[in-house]
XYZ file of C-alpha atoms in Angstrom:
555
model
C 0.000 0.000 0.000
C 1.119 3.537 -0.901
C 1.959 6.052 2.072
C -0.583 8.766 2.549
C 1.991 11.303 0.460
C 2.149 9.001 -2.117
C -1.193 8.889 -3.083
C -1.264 12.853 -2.371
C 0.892 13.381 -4.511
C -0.115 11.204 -7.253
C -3.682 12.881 -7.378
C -4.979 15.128 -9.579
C -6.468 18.202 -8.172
C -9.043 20.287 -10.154
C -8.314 24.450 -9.766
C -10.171 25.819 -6.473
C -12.309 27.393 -8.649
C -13.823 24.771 -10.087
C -14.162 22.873 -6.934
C -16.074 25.832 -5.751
C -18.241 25.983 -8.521
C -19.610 22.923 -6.626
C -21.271 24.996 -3.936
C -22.251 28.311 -6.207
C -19.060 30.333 -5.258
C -17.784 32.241 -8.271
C -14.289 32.717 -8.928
C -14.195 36.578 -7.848
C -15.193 35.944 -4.367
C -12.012 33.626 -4.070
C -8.916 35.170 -2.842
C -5.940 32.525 -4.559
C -2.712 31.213 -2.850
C -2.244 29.524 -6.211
C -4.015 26.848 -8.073
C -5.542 24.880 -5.369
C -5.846 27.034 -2.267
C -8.138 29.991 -1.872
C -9.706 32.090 1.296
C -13.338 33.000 0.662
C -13.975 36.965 0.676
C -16.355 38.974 2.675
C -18.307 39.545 -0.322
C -18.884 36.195 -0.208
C -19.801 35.720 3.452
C -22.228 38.557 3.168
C -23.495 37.314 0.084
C -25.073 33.912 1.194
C -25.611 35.138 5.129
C -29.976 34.782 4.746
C -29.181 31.408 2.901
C -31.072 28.493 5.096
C -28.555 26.624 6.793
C -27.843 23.090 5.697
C -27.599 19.975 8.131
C -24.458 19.878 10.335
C -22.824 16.508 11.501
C -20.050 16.077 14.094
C -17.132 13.448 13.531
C -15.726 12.489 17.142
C -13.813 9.347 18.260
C -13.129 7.213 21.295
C -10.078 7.857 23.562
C -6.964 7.882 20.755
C -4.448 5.155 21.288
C -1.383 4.234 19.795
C -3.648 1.524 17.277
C -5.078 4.793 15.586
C -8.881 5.521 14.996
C -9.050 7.901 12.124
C -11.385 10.883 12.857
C -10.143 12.860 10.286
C -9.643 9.869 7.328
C -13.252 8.849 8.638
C -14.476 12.701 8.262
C -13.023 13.214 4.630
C -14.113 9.982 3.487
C -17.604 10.586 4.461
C -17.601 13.581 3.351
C -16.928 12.341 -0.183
C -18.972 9.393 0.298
C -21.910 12.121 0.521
C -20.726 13.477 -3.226
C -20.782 10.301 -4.721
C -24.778 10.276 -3.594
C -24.938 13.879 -5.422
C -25.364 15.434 -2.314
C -24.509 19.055 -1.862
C -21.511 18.257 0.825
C -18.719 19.720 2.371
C -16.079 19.057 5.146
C -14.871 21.727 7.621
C -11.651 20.809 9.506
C -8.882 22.465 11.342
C -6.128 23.342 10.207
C -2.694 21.217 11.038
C 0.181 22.322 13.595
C 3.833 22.296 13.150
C 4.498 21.097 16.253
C 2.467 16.914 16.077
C 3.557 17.609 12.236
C 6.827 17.346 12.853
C 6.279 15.523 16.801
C 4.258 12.802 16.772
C 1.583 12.632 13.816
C 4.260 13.690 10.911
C 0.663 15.102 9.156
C -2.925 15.766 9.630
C -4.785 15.676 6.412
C -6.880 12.542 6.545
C -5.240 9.272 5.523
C -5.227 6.764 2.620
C -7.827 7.795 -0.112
C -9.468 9.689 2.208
C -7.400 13.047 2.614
C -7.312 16.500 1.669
C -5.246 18.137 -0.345
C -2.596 20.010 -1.325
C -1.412 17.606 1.311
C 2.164 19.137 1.879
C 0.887 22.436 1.736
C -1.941 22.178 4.650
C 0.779 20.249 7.124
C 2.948 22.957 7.253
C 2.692 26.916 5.907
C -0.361 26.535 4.137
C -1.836 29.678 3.935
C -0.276 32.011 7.037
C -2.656 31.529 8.909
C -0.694 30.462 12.183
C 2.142 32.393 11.308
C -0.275 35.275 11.682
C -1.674 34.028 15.371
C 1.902 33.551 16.449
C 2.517 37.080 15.305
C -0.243 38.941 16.479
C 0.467 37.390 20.410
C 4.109 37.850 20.218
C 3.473 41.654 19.409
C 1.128 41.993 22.190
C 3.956 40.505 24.752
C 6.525 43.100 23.348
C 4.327 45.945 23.636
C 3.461 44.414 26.940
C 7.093 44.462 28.190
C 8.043 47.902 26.481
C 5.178 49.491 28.609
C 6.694 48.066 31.943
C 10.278 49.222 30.012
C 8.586 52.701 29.029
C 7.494 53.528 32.759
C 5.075 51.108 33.702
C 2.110 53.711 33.559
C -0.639 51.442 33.920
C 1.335 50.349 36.867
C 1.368 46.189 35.950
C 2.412 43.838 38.948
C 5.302 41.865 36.639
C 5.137 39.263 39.247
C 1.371 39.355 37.846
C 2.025 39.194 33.871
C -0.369 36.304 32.606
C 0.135 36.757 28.926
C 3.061 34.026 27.290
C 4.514 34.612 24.099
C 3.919 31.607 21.621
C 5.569 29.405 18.529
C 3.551 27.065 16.811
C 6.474 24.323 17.439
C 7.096 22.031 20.080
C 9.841 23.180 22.452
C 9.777 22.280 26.074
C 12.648 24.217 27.205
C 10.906 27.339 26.383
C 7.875 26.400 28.738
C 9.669 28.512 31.747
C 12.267 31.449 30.890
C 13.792 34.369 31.819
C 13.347 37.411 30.020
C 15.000 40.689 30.495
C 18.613 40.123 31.273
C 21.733 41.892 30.233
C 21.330 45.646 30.466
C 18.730 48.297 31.984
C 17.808 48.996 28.437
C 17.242 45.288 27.362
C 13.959 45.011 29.893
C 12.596 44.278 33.590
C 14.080 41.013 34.814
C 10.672 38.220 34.902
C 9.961 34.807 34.391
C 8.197 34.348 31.587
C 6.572 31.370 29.408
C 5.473 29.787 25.994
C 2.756 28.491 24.775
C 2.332 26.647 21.547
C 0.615 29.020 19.314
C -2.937 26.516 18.751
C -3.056 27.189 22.845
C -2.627 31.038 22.267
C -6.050 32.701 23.317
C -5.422 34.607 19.802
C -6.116 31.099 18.160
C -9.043 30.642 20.191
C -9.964 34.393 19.315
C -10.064 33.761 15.917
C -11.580 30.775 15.887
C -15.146 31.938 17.552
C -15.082 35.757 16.248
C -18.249 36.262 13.623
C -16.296 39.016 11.610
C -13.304 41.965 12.085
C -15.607 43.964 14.138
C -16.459 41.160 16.678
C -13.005 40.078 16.076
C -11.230 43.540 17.815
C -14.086 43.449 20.506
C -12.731 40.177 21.633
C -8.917 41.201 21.125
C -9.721 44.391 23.314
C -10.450 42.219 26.249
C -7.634 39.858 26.511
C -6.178 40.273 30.238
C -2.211 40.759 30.101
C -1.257 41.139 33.626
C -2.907 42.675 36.626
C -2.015 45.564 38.675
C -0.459 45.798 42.283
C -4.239 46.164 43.391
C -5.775 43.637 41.570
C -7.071 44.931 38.204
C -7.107 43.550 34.712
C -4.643 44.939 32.455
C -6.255 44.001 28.914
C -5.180 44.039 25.028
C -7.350 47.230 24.761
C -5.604 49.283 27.444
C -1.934 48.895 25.946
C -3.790 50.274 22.400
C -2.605 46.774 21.024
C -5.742 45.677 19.116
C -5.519 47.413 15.948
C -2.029 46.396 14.904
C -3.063 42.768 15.840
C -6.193 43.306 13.957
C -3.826 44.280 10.967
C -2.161 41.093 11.132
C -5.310 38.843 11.835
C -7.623 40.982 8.643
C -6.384 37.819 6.196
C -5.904 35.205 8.499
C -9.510 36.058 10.019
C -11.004 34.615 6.149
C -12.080 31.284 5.864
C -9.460 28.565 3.714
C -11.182 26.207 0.740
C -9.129 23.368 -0.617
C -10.155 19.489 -1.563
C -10.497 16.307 -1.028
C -8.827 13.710 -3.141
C -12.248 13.342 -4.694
C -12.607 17.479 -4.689
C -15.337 17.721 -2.072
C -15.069 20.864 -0.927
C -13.322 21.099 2.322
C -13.211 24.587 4.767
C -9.945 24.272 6.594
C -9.402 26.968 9.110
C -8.101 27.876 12.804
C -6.810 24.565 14.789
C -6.685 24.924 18.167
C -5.935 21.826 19.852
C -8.373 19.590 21.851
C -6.179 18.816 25.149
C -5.131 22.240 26.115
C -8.068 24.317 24.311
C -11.069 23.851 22.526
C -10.964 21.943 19.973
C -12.154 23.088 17.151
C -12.154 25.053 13.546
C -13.700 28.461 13.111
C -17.085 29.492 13.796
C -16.774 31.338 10.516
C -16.030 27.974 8.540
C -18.346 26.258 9.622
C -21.379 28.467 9.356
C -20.328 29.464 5.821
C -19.677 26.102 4.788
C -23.353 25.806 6.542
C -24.864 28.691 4.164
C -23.726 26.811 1.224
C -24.115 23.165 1.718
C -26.591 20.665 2.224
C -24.736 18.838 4.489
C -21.587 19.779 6.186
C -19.651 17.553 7.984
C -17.066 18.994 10.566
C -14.798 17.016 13.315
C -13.773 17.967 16.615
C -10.495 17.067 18.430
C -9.301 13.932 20.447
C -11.773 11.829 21.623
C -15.806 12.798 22.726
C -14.658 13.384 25.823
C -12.703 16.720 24.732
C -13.294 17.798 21.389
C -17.116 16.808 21.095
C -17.784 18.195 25.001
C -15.896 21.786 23.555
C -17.829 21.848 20.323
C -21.010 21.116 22.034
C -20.403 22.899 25.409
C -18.362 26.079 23.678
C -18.237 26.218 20.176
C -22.314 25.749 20.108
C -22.887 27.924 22.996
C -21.213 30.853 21.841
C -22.056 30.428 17.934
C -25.768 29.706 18.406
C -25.303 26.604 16.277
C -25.850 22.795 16.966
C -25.415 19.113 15.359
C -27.911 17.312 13.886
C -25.918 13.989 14.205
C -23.100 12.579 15.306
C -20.719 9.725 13.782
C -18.726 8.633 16.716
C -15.532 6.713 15.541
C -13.752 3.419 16.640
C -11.700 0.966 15.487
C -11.942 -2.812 16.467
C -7.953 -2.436 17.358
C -8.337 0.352 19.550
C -11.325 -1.243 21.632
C -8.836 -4.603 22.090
C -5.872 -2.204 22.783
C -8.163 -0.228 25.789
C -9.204 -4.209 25.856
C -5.287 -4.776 27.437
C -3.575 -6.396 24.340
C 0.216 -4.758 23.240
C -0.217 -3.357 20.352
C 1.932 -5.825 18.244
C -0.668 -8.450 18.892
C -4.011 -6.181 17.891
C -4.004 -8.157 14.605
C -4.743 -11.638 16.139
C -8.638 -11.981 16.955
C -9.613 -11.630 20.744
C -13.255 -11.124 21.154
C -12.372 -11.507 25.255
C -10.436 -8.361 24.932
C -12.691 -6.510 22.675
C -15.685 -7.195 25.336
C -13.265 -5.887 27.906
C -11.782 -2.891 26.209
C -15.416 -1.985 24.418
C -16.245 -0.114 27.459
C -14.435 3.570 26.468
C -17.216 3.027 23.474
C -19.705 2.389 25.904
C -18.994 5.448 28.258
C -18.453 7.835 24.801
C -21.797 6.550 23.972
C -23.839 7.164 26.899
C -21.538 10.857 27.679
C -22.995 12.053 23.934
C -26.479 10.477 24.382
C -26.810 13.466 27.211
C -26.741 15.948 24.311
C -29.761 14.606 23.056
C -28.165 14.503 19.350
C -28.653 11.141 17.145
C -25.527 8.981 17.013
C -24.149 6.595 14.496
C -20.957 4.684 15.748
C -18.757 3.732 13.043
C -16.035 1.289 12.957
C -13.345 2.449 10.848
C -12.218 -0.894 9.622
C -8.801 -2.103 9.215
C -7.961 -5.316 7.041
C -7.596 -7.804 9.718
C -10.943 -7.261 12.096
C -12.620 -10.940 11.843
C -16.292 -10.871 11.322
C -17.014 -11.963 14.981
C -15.752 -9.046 16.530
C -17.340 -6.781 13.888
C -20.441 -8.457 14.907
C -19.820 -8.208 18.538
C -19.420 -4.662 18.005
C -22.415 -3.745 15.954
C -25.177 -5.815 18.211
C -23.404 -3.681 21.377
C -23.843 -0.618 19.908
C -27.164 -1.240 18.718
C -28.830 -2.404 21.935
C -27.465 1.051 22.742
C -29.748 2.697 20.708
C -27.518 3.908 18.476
C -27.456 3.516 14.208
C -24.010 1.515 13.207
C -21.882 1.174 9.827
C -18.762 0.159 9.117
C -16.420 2.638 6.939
C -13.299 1.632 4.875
C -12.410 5.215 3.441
C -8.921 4.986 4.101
C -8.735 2.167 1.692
C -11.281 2.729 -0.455
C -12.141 6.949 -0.219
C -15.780 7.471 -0.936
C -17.058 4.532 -1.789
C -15.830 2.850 1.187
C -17.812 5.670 3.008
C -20.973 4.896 1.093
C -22.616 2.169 3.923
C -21.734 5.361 6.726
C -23.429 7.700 4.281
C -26.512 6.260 3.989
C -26.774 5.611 7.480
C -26.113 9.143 8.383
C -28.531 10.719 5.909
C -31.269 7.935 7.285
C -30.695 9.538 10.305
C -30.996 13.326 8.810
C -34.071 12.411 7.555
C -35.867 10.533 9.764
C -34.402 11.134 13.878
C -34.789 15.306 15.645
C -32.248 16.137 17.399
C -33.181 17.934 20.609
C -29.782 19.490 21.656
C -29.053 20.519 25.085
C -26.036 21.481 26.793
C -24.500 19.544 29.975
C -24.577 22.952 32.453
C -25.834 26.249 32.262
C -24.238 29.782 32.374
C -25.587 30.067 35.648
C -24.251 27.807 37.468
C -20.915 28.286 39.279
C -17.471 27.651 37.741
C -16.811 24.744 40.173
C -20.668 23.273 39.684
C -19.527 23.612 35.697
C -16.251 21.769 36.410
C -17.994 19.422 38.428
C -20.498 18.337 35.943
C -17.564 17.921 32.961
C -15.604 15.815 35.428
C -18.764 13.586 36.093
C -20.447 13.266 33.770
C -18.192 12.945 31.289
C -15.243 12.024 32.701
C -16.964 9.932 35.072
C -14.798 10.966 38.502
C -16.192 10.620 41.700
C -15.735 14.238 42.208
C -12.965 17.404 41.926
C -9.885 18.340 43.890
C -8.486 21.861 43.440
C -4.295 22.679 44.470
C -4.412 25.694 46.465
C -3.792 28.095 43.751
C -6.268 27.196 41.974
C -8.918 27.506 44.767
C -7.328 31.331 45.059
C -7.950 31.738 41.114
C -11.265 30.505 40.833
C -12.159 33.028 43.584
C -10.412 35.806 41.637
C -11.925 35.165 38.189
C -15.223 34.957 40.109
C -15.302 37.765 41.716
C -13.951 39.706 38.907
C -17.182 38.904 36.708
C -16.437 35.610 34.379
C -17.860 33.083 36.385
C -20.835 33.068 33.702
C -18.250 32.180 31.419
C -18.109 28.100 29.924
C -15.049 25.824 31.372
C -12.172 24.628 28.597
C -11.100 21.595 30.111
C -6.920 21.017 29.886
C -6.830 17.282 29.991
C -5.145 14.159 28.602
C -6.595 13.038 25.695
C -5.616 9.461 26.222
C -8.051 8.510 29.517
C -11.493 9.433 30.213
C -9.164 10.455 33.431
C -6.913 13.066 34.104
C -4.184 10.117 34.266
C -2.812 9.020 30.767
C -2.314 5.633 32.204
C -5.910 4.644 32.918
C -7.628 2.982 29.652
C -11.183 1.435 29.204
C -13.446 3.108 32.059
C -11.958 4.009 34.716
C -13.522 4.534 37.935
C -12.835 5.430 41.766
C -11.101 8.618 40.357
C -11.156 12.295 41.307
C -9.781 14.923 38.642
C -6.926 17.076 40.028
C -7.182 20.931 38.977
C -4.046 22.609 39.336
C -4.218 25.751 37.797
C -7.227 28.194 36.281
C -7.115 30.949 34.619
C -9.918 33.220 32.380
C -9.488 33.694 28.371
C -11.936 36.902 28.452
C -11.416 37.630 25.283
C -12.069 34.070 23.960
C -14.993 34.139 26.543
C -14.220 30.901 28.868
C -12.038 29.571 31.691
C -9.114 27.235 31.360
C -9.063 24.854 33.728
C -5.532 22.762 33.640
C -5.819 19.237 35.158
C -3.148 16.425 35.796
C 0.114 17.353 34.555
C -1.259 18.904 30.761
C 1.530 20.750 29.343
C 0.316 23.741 26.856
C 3.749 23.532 25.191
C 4.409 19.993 24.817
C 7.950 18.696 23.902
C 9.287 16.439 21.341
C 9.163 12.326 21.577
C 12.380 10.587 21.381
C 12.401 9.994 17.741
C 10.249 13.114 16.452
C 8.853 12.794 13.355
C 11.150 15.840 12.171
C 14.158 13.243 11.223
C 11.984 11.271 8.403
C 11.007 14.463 6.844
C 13.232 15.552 3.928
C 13.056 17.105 0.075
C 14.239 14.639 -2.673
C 13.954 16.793 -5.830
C 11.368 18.886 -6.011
C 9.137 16.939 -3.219
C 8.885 16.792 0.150
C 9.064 13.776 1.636
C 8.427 11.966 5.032
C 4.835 13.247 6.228
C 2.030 10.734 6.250
């Protein structure tokens, strides 16, 4: 079988334009980065905003494990499966970091014959888009530290500075620095941080803002630092917002490029599921929504972060909501949370797949509380037997829940056909009655609470000291009608990375909180979550390489 750059790079890609021909757009309200990338203009935006929304469905996944489950190959191939009906389809993803690009995942574009592309040009500058992010927060720190430099006028507490500087790479010794040294002129002596740039608030920013206008309102209200006394120092008081505004006014447009099959597919903002929210930009997806019958979007990790943001954040604060969700599997994984090493997932073990099949179970029953219709799909891999595809399928249906198998990765759309129809039976014949898991009334412990047990399913919360001190502060400062962003290992339904299947007995250690108010939630860090995580051992960084005129290496 041919890597996944292989077959990228073998296929044939129509012009952007005609691909969005395939949803009405014309060619003058595209905005080219050559042949096969565009952004989509304003004109555009304002142009179908009284359009009737089409039908939106959420990809999610179980816990990921090191057997793979395919979100995104499963979200791309159903999205073509849905053009090979002649339905009016489109995907909307997020857009790929440099840091798991050249980490862990070497690539993020879907898999097999189910990916979107230009493949080598979404995994790492793409557009500018991040570049942009990362350059918009990095200004804001240097204006932040000239000000303290310049006389300190607003008179900041630099034992109090909250905003981190950011690089869309992952660098662990940059986590905790000094700034400042050498000379009076070079700055006030601090500690200081970094963040990867999908955990910069600026990503989240961008991600949920409705338009430039909205956009500045939220920049405005970033918190910086705080003052000897206790009071927010924001975006808005250093007059920052306008120059990061400048650098955001492209970055803030939506991207279009294709799937190998040229579905549509609206790739834009990526913040990450672990350490924020999880998903791509409110702008993406409701355009993609004007102009599509059926879009089909993912959300990070597994249901237990990515599908509790999108449904708990994303919906909340963009008025929008599912009306189905294809929760993905794989018969290796379940064996693999099941207690078999991953060198023996091929061999058949139905013992272990009844064991491990309980992450499913608890996914299942967390997204049945958002009263949305689910189809579980099993993203099948060559050697599942037919008894534990059977075994799977009569669990999840005495669930209540629709079930089809998918082989996109091997066989794009029409290996996504048996999901399709599923999903659309669904569409057209089960309402969704969508309701969140906590309301904006309730306190931000009572919020925490009800993530951690209900989804999580801990006995309750514990809270270091310093936390207890910021939830108080945040609190009494106003935000505690803000939503929670959970910071939490995607690998457990716990905050320990350790503990597969279901656990139980558990309580979820909060360690640190702190407010996004421009974003408009709380972070809540749990466990030992980095938000700049480091390289593995063997990053993918030393298989990546040009030979000739390609790049080779991601997959």
């Amino acid at each position: 079988m041919k890597s996944d750059i292989e077959i990228a790079q073998e296929a044939v890609m129509q012009p952007i334009t005609e691909v969005a021909k395939n949803l009405d757009i014309d060619a003058d309200e595209l905005e080219l980065y050559g042949k096969y990338k565009a952004k989509l203009s304003d004109e555009l935006i304002n142009r179908v905003e009284n359009n009737k929304d089409g039908k939106l469905v959420l990809v999610t996944a179980i816990n990921p494990t090191p057997a793979g489950e395919g979100k995104t190959t499963v979200t791309v191939g159903l999205g073509e499966a849905l053009g090979k009906m002649g339905k009016k389809a489109s995907i909307a993803l997020r857009e790929p970091s440099l840091g798991p690009c050249f980490g862990i995942k070497g690539g993020a574009a879907g898999g097999g014959y189910a990916q979107v592309v230009p493949m080598e040009d979404l995994n790492l500058h793409f557009t500018g888009d991040f570049h942009a992010i990362t350059s918009a927060n990095n200004l804001l720190a240097a204006m932040l530290d000239n000000h303290i430099q310049q006389g300190n006028e607003l008179g900041i507490d630099t034992r109090q500075v909250v905003w981190k500087r950011c690089l869309d790479m992952n660098d662990r010794v940059l986590r905790n620095i000094v700034v400042g040294m050498g000379s009076k002129m070079d700055g006030v002596v601090r500690e200081d941080h970094f963040v990867i740039s999908v955990a910069s608030e600026i990503m989240a920013i961008l991600c949920l803002a409705n338009d430039m206008e909205d956009l500045k309102d939220k920049l405005s209200n970033i918190i910086v630092a705080y003052t000897r006394e206790g009071k927010p120092v924001t975006a808005g008081d250093l007059k920052a917002v306008g120059a990061m505004a400048a650098l955001l006014k492209d970055a803030l447009k939506p991207n279009m490029i294709q799937t190998l099959e040229h579905t549509p597919a609206f790739v834009h903002g990526g913040p990450f599921a672990n350490i924020a929210h999880g998903c791509n930009s409110v702008r993406a997806t409701k355009l993609a929504m004007k102009l599509s019958d059926i879009v089909v979007t993912e959300a990070g990790f597994g249901a237990d972060l990515g599908a509790e943001k999108f449904l708990d954040i994303k919906c909340r604060k963009a008025g929008i909501s599912p009306d189905a969700i294809v929760l993905v599997a794989t018969v290796r994984a379940l064996k693999y949370n099941g207690g078999v090493a991953k060198a023996d997932l091929s061999n058949e073990n139905v013992d272990a797949l009844k064991a491990g099949i309980v992450n499913l179970e608890k996914h299942i029953e967390n997204l049945q509380q958002y009263g949305v219709p689910i189809v579980v799909t099993l993203n099948q891999f060559i050697t599942d037997t037919d008894a534990e595809l059977s075994f799977v399928k009569e669990f999840v249906e005495n669930m209540g829940c629709d079930f089809a198998l998918a082989q996109v990765w091997e066989k794009g759309g029409e290996g996504g056909l048996a999901l399709a129809e599923k999903v659309c039976d669904v569409l057209d014949n089960k309402k969704a009655d969508f309701k969140m898991i906590y309301d904006d009334d309730m306190s931000l412990k009572d919020k925490i609470n009800a993530v951690a047990t209900k989804i999580y399913g801990a006995d309750g919360v514990t809270y270091a000291p310093a936390a207890e001190k910021q939830l108080k502060a945040i609190t009494d400062l106003g935000f505690g009608n803000l939503p929670v962003c959970m910071a939490k290992t995607q690998y457990s339904l716990s905050d320990d990375p350790t503990l597969l299947g279901r656990p139980s007995g558990f309580d979820v250690n909060v360690r640190e909180v702190y407010v996004s108010a421009g974003a408009g939630f709380v972070v809540v860090i749990t466990g030992s979550i980095m938000t700049m995580p480091g390289l593995p051992k063997v990053p993918a960084a030393e298989r990546i390489d040009v030979v000739g005129d390609k790049i080779v290496g991601l997959f």
